[in-house]
Amino acid sequence: GDSVTQMEGPVTLSEEAFLTINCTYTATGYPSLFWYVQYPGEGLQLLLKATKADDKGSNKGFEATYRKETTSFHLEKGSVQVSDSAVYFCALRRASGGSYIPTFGRGTSLIVHP
Amino acid sequence: NAGVMQNPRHLVRRRGQEARLRCSPMKGHSHVYWYRQLPEEGLKFMVYLQKENIIDESGMPKERFSAEFPKEGPSILRIQQVVRGDSAAYFCASSPVVAENTEAFFGQGTRLTVV
């Protein structure tokens, strides 16, 4: 079945450091890929998405490129802020038997220190 | 346009009691997904519903758990005879259409604690 694998956290960085959170997926066909962010005590919010190979999703300084050849969708940001501290989830969605159930990775916690 | 509304935000139940979790999808959304989040385990899919129909319940335990999405009113996730292992955050998400390139919109979750 479909699956999403993320790097384990927590990822601890100093403010203004470069961020990479790795995400790889297993799925047949051509899924759409998403990054969600969850702040403490809250639900998940969409951060960015890409719907086909080589697409780049971007939002709030975060970027991720859909790499079909490596089945990856790594999240990057050039300069993190304390306010970016949260849990980040990589997800995919594709047609399967008529349903499009989103599949999530385990989440990666990011802690940014001043 | 209000987002996905879940209530209650926090729920405490004693072992053996019933827990009822409610989810009102965004206006115009007819597809609802329930997920359970345990510490260090991420989001686990439980059930997918459309109005008056369960489409996929492959992630839901066969006993004690049930879900519905009636023609009128919110979607309900019911857990009977709760046990300590049911303590978790339960999230509901909704979508307007069945399509792989659309996002799912999440509620703020219900945090269930079984004492």
PDB file of C-alpha atoms in Angstrom:
ATOM      1  CA  GLY A   1       0.000   0.000   0.000  1.00  0.00           C
ATOM      2  CA  ASP A   2       0.878   3.651  -0.093  1.00  0.00           C
ATOM      3  CA  SER A   3       3.311   4.978   2.480  1.00  0.00           C
ATOM      4  CA  VAL A   4       5.233   8.116   3.377  1.00  0.00           C
ATOM      5  CA  THR A   5       8.550   8.106   5.229  1.00  0.00           C
ATOM      6  CA  GLN A   6       9.932  11.176   6.957  1.00  0.00           C
ATOM      7  CA  MET A   7      13.174  11.766   8.763  1.00  0.00           C
ATOM      8  CA  GLU A   8      12.912  11.331  12.494  1.00  0.00           C
ATOM      9  CA  GLY A   9      12.955  14.314  14.734  1.00  0.00           C
ATOM     10  CA  PRO A  10      13.284  16.386  16.592  1.00  0.00           C
ATOM     11  CA  VAL A  11      15.250  18.650  14.314  1.00  0.00           C
ATOM     12  CA  THR A  12      16.845  21.366  16.421  1.00  0.00           C
ATOM     13  CA  LEU A  13      18.216  24.492  14.729  1.00  0.00           C
ATOM     14  CA  SER A  14      19.315  27.987  15.585  1.00  0.00           C
ATOM     15  CA  GLU A  15      17.423  30.927  14.144  1.00  0.00           C
ATOM     16  CA  GLU A  16      18.418  31.756  10.538  1.00  0.00           C
ATOM     17  CA  ALA A  17      19.796  28.253   9.914  1.00  0.00           C
ATOM     18  CA  PHE A  18      18.978  26.277   6.775  1.00  0.00           C
ATOM     19  CA  LEU A  19      16.281  23.627   7.101  1.00  0.00           C
ATOM     20  CA  THR A  20      15.819  20.350   5.267  1.00  0.00           C
ATOM     21  CA  ILE A  21      13.244  17.744   6.245  1.00  0.00           C
ATOM     22  CA  ASN A  22      13.428  14.637   4.096  1.00  0.00           C
ATOM     23  CA  CYS A  23      10.350  12.888   2.771  1.00  0.00           C
ATOM     24  CA  THR A  24      10.107   9.883   0.472  1.00  0.00           C
ATOM     25  CA  TYR A  25       7.011   8.047  -0.651  1.00  0.00           C
ATOM     26  CA  THR A  26       5.849   4.724  -2.030  1.00  0.00           C
ATOM     27  CA  ALA A  27       2.807   4.720  -4.274  1.00  0.00           C
ATOM     28  CA  THR A  28       1.739   3.489  -7.656  1.00  0.00           C
ATOM     29  CA  GLY A  29       0.737   5.967 -10.289  1.00  0.00           C
ATOM     30  CA  TYR A  30       1.125   9.696  -9.882  1.00  0.00           C
ATOM     31  CA  PRO A  31       0.080  10.965  -6.469  1.00  0.00           C
ATOM     32  CA  SER A  32      -0.158  14.568  -5.421  1.00  0.00           C
ATOM     33  CA  LEU A  33       2.196  15.511  -2.591  1.00  0.00           C
ATOM     34  CA  PHE A  34       1.629  17.843   0.347  1.00  0.00           C
ATOM     35  CA  TRP A  35       3.353  19.331   3.353  1.00  0.00           C
ATOM     36  CA  TYR A  36       1.216  20.208   6.364  1.00  0.00           C
ATOM     37  CA  VAL A  37       2.260  22.028   9.540  1.00  0.00           C
ATOM     38  CA  GLN A  38       0.835  21.496  13.013  1.00  0.00           C
ATOM     39  CA  TYR A  39       1.410  24.063  15.738  1.00  0.00           C
ATOM     40  CA  PRO A  40       1.048  22.977  19.383  1.00  0.00           C
ATOM     41  CA  GLY A  41      -2.519  22.183  20.330  1.00  0.00           C
ATOM     42  CA  GLU A  42      -3.813  22.824  16.824  1.00  0.00           C
ATOM     43  CA  GLY A  43      -4.926  20.881  13.771  1.00  0.00           C
ATOM     44  CA  LEU A  44      -2.975  20.503  10.549  1.00  0.00           C
ATOM     45  CA  GLN A  45      -2.713  23.333   8.065  1.00  0.00           C
ATOM     46  CA  LEU A  46      -1.639  22.982   4.464  1.00  0.00           C
ATOM     47  CA  LEU A  47       1.805  24.507   3.933  1.00  0.00           C
ATOM     48  CA  LEU A  48       2.376  23.694   0.254  1.00  0.00           C
ATOM     49  CA  LYS A  49       1.639  21.118  -2.398  1.00  0.00           C
ATOM     50  CA  ALA A  50       2.779  19.793  -5.787  1.00  0.00           C
ATOM     51  CA  THR A  51       0.581  17.812  -8.127  1.00  0.00           C
ATOM     52  CA  LYS A  52       2.966  16.524 -10.777  1.00  0.00           C
ATOM     53  CA  ALA A  53       6.597  15.616 -11.329  1.00  0.00           C
ATOM     54  CA  ASP A  54       9.097  18.504 -11.198  1.00  0.00           C
ATOM     55  CA  ASP A  55       6.494  20.875  -9.731  1.00  0.00           C
ATOM     56  CA  LYS A  56       7.775  23.083  -6.939  1.00  0.00           C
ATOM     57  CA  GLY A  57       5.433  24.053  -4.140  1.00  0.00           C
ATOM     58  CA  SER A  58       6.282  27.117  -2.087  1.00  0.00           C
ATOM     59  CA  ASN A  59       4.789  29.160   0.733  1.00  0.00           C
ATOM     60  CA  LYS A  60       6.091  31.388   3.553  1.00  0.00           C
ATOM     61  CA  GLY A  61       9.704  30.790   2.486  1.00  0.00           C
ATOM     62  CA  PHE A  62       9.304  26.992   2.460  1.00  0.00           C
ATOM     63  CA  GLU A  63       9.840  25.030  -0.751  1.00  0.00           C
ATOM     64  CA  ALA A  64       9.578  21.415  -1.887  1.00  0.00           C
ATOM     65  CA  THR A  65      10.094  19.881  -5.330  1.00  0.00           C
ATOM     66  CA  TYR A  66       8.272  16.765  -6.556  1.00  0.00           C
ATOM     67  CA  ARG A  67      11.055  14.375  -7.662  1.00  0.00           C
ATOM     68  CA  LYS A  68       9.527  11.323  -9.266  1.00  0.00           C
ATOM     69  CA  GLU A  69      12.865   9.711 -10.086  1.00  0.00           C
ATOM     70  CA  THR A  70      13.787   9.592  -6.397  1.00  0.00           C
ATOM     71  CA  THR A  71      10.174   9.482  -5.109  1.00  0.00           C
ATOM     72  CA  SER A  72      10.968  12.381  -2.812  1.00  0.00           C
ATOM     73  CA  PHE A  73       9.458  15.676  -1.691  1.00  0.00           C
ATOM     74  CA  HIS A  74      11.974  17.222   0.697  1.00  0.00           C
ATOM     75  CA  LEU A  75      10.984  20.383   2.553  1.00  0.00           C
ATOM     76  CA  GLU A  76      13.499  23.254   2.657  1.00  0.00           C
ATOM     77  CA  LYS A  77      13.734  26.758   4.047  1.00  0.00           C
ATOM     78  CA  GLY A  78      16.709  29.028   3.741  1.00  0.00           C
ATOM     79  CA  SER A  79      16.422  30.805   7.095  1.00  0.00           C
ATOM     80  CA  VAL A  80      14.207  29.468   9.855  1.00  0.00           C
ATOM     81  CA  GLN A  81      12.574  31.556  12.563  1.00  0.00           C
ATOM     82  CA  VAL A  82      11.522  30.683  16.101  1.00  0.00           C
ATOM     83  CA  SER A  83       7.916  30.904  14.933  1.00  0.00           C
ATOM     84  CA  ASP A  84       8.554  27.977  12.538  1.00  0.00           C
ATOM     85  CA  SER A  85       8.783  25.609  15.514  1.00  0.00           C
ATOM     86  CA  ALA A  86       6.069  23.031  14.862  1.00  0.00           C
ATOM     87  CA  VAL A  87       5.511  19.482  13.613  1.00  0.00           C
ATOM     88  CA  TYR A  88       5.692  19.022   9.840  1.00  0.00           C
ATOM     89  CA  PHE A  89       3.842  16.236   8.029  1.00  0.00           C
ATOM     90  CA  CYS A  90       4.481  15.006   4.523  1.00  0.00           C
ATOM     91  CA  ALA A  91       1.457  13.461   2.788  1.00  0.00           C
ATOM     92  CA  LEU A  92       0.307  12.012  -0.504  1.00  0.00           C
ATOM     93  CA  ARG A  93      -3.048  11.621  -2.120  1.00  0.00           C
ATOM     94  CA  ARG A  94      -3.981   9.497  -5.106  1.00  0.00           C
ATOM     95  CA  ALA A  95      -6.899   7.641  -6.581  1.00  0.00           C
ATOM     96  CA  SER A  96      -7.341   4.184  -5.115  1.00  0.00           C
ATOM     97  CA  GLY A  97     -10.509   2.271  -5.801  1.00  0.00           C
ATOM     98  CA  GLY A  98     -12.439   5.480  -6.206  1.00  0.00           C
ATOM     99  CA  SER A  99     -11.313   7.023  -2.946  1.00  0.00           C
ATOM    100  CA  TYR A 100      -8.580   9.562  -2.375  1.00  0.00           C
ATOM    101  CA  ILE A 101      -7.617   8.978   1.207  1.00  0.00           C
ATOM    102  CA  PRO A 102      -4.690  11.188   2.223  1.00  0.00           C
ATOM    103  CA  THR A 103      -1.746   9.190   3.601  1.00  0.00           C
ATOM    104  CA  PHE A 104       0.569  10.869   6.097  1.00  0.00           C
ATOM    105  CA  GLY A 105       4.084  10.373   7.356  1.00  0.00           C
ATOM    106  CA  ARG A 106       4.811  10.227  11.071  1.00  0.00           C
ATOM    107  CA  GLY A 107       5.659  13.913  11.331  1.00  0.00           C
ATOM    108  CA  THR A 108       8.939  15.662  12.087  1.00  0.00           C
ATOM    109  CA  SER A 109       9.207  18.021  15.008  1.00  0.00           C
ATOM    110  CA  LEU A 110      11.196  21.204  14.374  1.00  0.00           C
ATOM    111  CA  ILE A 111      12.554  23.244  17.277  1.00  0.00           C
ATOM    112  CA  VAL A 112      14.154  26.593  16.484  1.00  0.00           C
ATOM    113  CA  HIS A 113      16.181  28.353  19.184  1.00  0.00           C
ATOM    114  CA  PRO A 114      16.764  32.122  19.256  1.00  0.00           C
TER     115      PRO A 114
ATOM    116  CA  ASN B   1     -16.874  30.412   5.757  1.00  0.00           C
ATOM    117  CA  ALA B   2     -16.122  28.613   8.996  1.00  0.00           C
ATOM    118  CA  GLY B   3     -13.475  25.935   8.963  1.00  0.00           C
ATOM    119  CA  VAL B   4     -13.858  22.341  10.056  1.00  0.00           C
ATOM    120  CA  MET B   5     -15.368  22.392  13.533  1.00  0.00           C
ATOM    121  CA  GLN B   6     -14.712  19.650  16.048  1.00  0.00           C
ATOM    122  CA  ASN B   7     -16.137  19.377  19.516  1.00  0.00           C
ATOM    123  CA  PRO B   8     -15.419  18.965  22.222  1.00  0.00           C
ATOM    124  CA  ARG B   9     -11.779  20.090  22.106  1.00  0.00           C
ATOM    125  CA  HIS B  10     -11.013  18.066  25.216  1.00  0.00           C
ATOM    126  CA  LEU B  11     -12.897  15.054  26.521  1.00  0.00           C
ATOM    127  CA  VAL B  12     -12.232  13.043  29.668  1.00  0.00           C
ATOM    128  CA  ARG B  13     -13.887   9.664  30.103  1.00  0.00           C
ATOM    129  CA  ARG B  14     -13.557   6.921  32.663  1.00  0.00           C
ATOM    130  CA  ARG B  15     -12.781   3.417  31.492  1.00  0.00           C
ATOM    131  CA  GLY B  16     -15.929   1.718  30.239  1.00  0.00           C
ATOM    132  CA  GLN B  17     -17.770   4.916  29.317  1.00  0.00           C
ATOM    133  CA  GLU B  18     -18.696   6.005  25.816  1.00  0.00           C
ATOM    134  CA  ALA B  19     -16.985   8.833  23.930  1.00  0.00           C
ATOM    135  CA  ARG B  20     -18.740  10.787  21.181  1.00  0.00           C
ATOM    136  CA  LEU B  21     -16.664  13.047  18.970  1.00  0.00           C
ATOM    137  CA  ARG B  22     -18.325  15.458  16.564  1.00  0.00           C
ATOM    138  CA  CYS B  23     -17.125  16.956  13.336  1.00  0.00           C
ATOM    139  CA  SER B  24     -18.869  19.548  11.182  1.00  0.00           C
ATOM    140  CA  PRO B  25     -17.117  19.785   7.803  1.00  0.00           C
ATOM    141  CA  MET B  26     -16.603  23.015   5.955  1.00  0.00           C
ATOM    142  CA  LYS B  27     -19.648  24.291   4.119  1.00  0.00           C
ATOM    143  CA  GLY B  28     -20.026  22.515   0.804  1.00  0.00           C
ATOM    144  CA  HIS B  29     -17.758  19.625   1.782  1.00  0.00           C
ATOM    145  CA  SER B  30     -19.338  16.192   1.605  1.00  0.00           C
ATOM    146  CA  HIS B  31     -16.251  14.028   2.210  1.00  0.00           C
ATOM    147  CA  VAL B  32     -15.058  13.452   5.779  1.00  0.00           C
ATOM    148  CA  TYR B  33     -11.985  11.613   7.040  1.00  0.00           C
ATOM    149  CA  TRP B  34     -11.169  10.690  10.640  1.00  0.00           C
ATOM    150  CA  TYR B  35      -7.596  10.238  11.860  1.00  0.00           C
ATOM    151  CA  ARG B  36      -6.075   9.285  15.198  1.00  0.00           C
ATOM    152  CA  GLN B  37      -2.823  10.811  16.375  1.00  0.00           C
ATOM    153  CA  LEU B  38      -0.748   9.088  19.024  1.00  0.00           C
ATOM    154  CA  PRO B  39       2.537  10.473  20.339  1.00  0.00           C
ATOM    155  CA  GLU B  40       5.463   9.408  18.153  1.00  0.00           C
ATOM    156  CA  GLU B  41       3.130   7.643  15.708  1.00  0.00           C
ATOM    157  CA  GLY B  42       1.863  10.364  13.444  1.00  0.00           C
ATOM    158  CA  LEU B  43      -1.570  10.375  11.871  1.00  0.00           C
ATOM    159  CA  LYS B  44      -3.340   7.072  11.326  1.00  0.00           C
ATOM    160  CA  PHE B  45      -6.314   6.914   8.975  1.00  0.00           C
ATOM    161  CA  MET B  46      -9.454   5.490  10.536  1.00  0.00           C
ATOM    162  CA  VAL B  47     -12.489   5.996   8.320  1.00  0.00           C
ATOM    163  CA  TYR B  48     -13.711   7.850   5.244  1.00  0.00           C
ATOM    164  CA  LEU B  49     -17.369   8.857   4.938  1.00  0.00           C
ATOM    165  CA  GLN B  50     -19.646  10.638   2.569  1.00  0.00           C
ATOM    166  CA  LYS B  51     -23.146  11.728   3.435  1.00  0.00           C
ATOM    167  CA  GLU B  52     -25.012   8.667   4.783  1.00  0.00           C
ATOM    168  CA  ASN B  53     -22.294   6.290   3.550  1.00  0.00           C
ATOM    169  CA  ILE B  54     -19.152   4.721   4.945  1.00  0.00           C
ATOM    170  CA  ILE B  55     -16.751   4.493   2.023  1.00  0.00           C
ATOM    171  CA  ASP B  56     -13.669   3.041   3.694  1.00  0.00           C
ATOM    172  CA  GLU B  57     -13.307   1.938   7.305  1.00  0.00           C
ATOM    173  CA  SER B  58     -10.174  -0.115   6.873  1.00  0.00           C
ATOM    174  CA  GLY B  59      -8.302   1.807   9.565  1.00  0.00           C
ATOM    175  CA  MET B  60     -10.928   1.561  12.252  1.00  0.00           C
ATOM    176  CA  PRO B  61     -10.821  -1.142  14.942  1.00  0.00           C
ATOM    177  CA  LYS B  62     -13.563  -3.693  14.363  1.00  0.00           C
ATOM    178  CA  GLU B  63     -14.886  -3.532  17.908  1.00  0.00           C
ATOM    179  CA  ARG B  64     -16.086  -0.590  19.994  1.00  0.00           C
ATOM    180  CA  PHE B  65     -15.532   2.007  17.246  1.00  0.00           C
ATOM    181  CA  SER B  66     -18.184   3.278  14.856  1.00  0.00           C
ATOM    182  CA  ALA B  67     -18.694   6.320  12.668  1.00  0.00           C
ATOM    183  CA  GLU B  68     -21.557   7.976  10.867  1.00  0.00           C
ATOM    184  CA  PHE B  69     -22.213  10.999   8.706  1.00  0.00           C
ATOM    185  CA  PRO B  70     -25.978  11.536   8.555  1.00  0.00           C
ATOM    186  CA  LYS B  71     -27.836  13.513   5.934  1.00  0.00           C
ATOM    187  CA  GLU B  72     -28.297  16.291   8.457  1.00  0.00           C
ATOM    188  CA  GLY B  73     -25.868  17.182  11.187  1.00  0.00           C
ATOM    189  CA  PRO B  74     -22.239  16.491  11.977  1.00  0.00           C
ATOM    190  CA  SER B  75     -20.193  13.372  11.510  1.00  0.00           C
ATOM    191  CA  ILE B  76     -19.886  11.366  14.724  1.00  0.00           C
ATOM    192  CA  LEU B  77     -17.076   9.077  15.807  1.00  0.00           C
ATOM    193  CA  ARG B  78     -18.261   6.889  18.658  1.00  0.00           C
ATOM    194  CA  ILE B  79     -16.040   4.838  20.928  1.00  0.00           C
ATOM    195  CA  GLN B  80     -17.840   2.479  23.266  1.00  0.00           C
ATOM    196  CA  GLN B  81     -16.404   1.090  26.498  1.00  0.00           C
ATOM    197  CA  VAL B  82     -13.276   3.209  26.261  1.00  0.00           C
ATOM    198  CA  VAL B  83      -9.943   1.894  27.484  1.00  0.00           C
ATOM    199  CA  ARG B  84      -6.737   3.743  28.399  1.00  0.00           C
ATOM    200  CA  GLY B  85      -5.251   2.903  25.004  1.00  0.00           C
ATOM    201  CA  ASP B  86      -7.934   4.999  23.305  1.00  0.00           C
ATOM    202  CA  SER B  87      -6.387   8.156  24.756  1.00  0.00           C
ATOM    203  CA  ALA B  88      -5.226  10.159  21.752  1.00  0.00           C
ATOM    204  CA  ALA B  89      -6.001  13.180  19.616  1.00  0.00           C
ATOM    205  CA  TYR B  90      -8.690  12.534  17.020  1.00  0.00           C
ATOM    206  CA  PHE B  91      -8.757  14.729  13.947  1.00  0.00           C
ATOM    207  CA  CYS B  92     -11.405  15.183  11.330  1.00  0.00           C
ATOM    208  CA  ALA B  93     -10.677  16.455   7.831  1.00  0.00           C
ATOM    209  CA  SER B  94     -13.007  17.365   4.983  1.00  0.00           C
ATOM    210  CA  SER B  95     -12.749  17.824   1.223  1.00  0.00           C
ATOM    211  CA  PRO B  96     -15.124  19.409  -1.267  1.00  0.00           C
ATOM    212  CA  VAL B  97     -14.539  16.879  -4.014  1.00  0.00           C
ATOM    213  CA  VAL B  98     -12.928  13.543  -4.576  1.00  0.00           C
ATOM    214  CA  ALA B  99      -9.693  14.524  -6.312  1.00  0.00           C
ATOM    215  CA  GLU B 100      -6.064  13.830  -5.644  1.00  0.00           C
ATOM    216  CA  ASN B 101      -4.867  17.385  -6.187  1.00  0.00           C
ATOM    217  CA  THR B 102      -7.108  18.973  -3.585  1.00  0.00           C
ATOM    218  CA  GLU B 103      -6.098  19.443   0.006  1.00  0.00           C
ATOM    219  CA  ALA B 104      -7.945  18.097   3.007  1.00  0.00           C
ATOM    220  CA  PHE B 105      -8.953  20.724   5.564  1.00  0.00           C
ATOM    221  CA  PHE B 106      -8.453  19.778   9.207  1.00  0.00           C
ATOM    222  CA  GLY B 107     -10.253  20.613  12.395  1.00  0.00           C
ATOM    223  CA  GLN B 108      -8.449  21.415  15.622  1.00  0.00           C
ATOM    224  CA  GLY B 109      -8.996  17.942  16.986  1.00  0.00           C
ATOM    225  CA  THR B 110     -10.530  16.354  20.049  1.00  0.00           C
ATOM    226  CA  ARG B 111      -8.108  15.248  22.708  1.00  0.00           C
ATOM    227  CA  LEU B 112      -9.533  12.233  24.477  1.00  0.00           C
ATOM    228  CA  THR B 113      -8.159  11.231  27.846  1.00  0.00           C
ATOM    229  CA  VAL B 114      -9.337   7.985  29.423  1.00  0.00           C
ATOM    230  CA  VAL B 115      -8.797   7.802  33.177  1.00  0.00           C
TER     231      VAL B 115
END
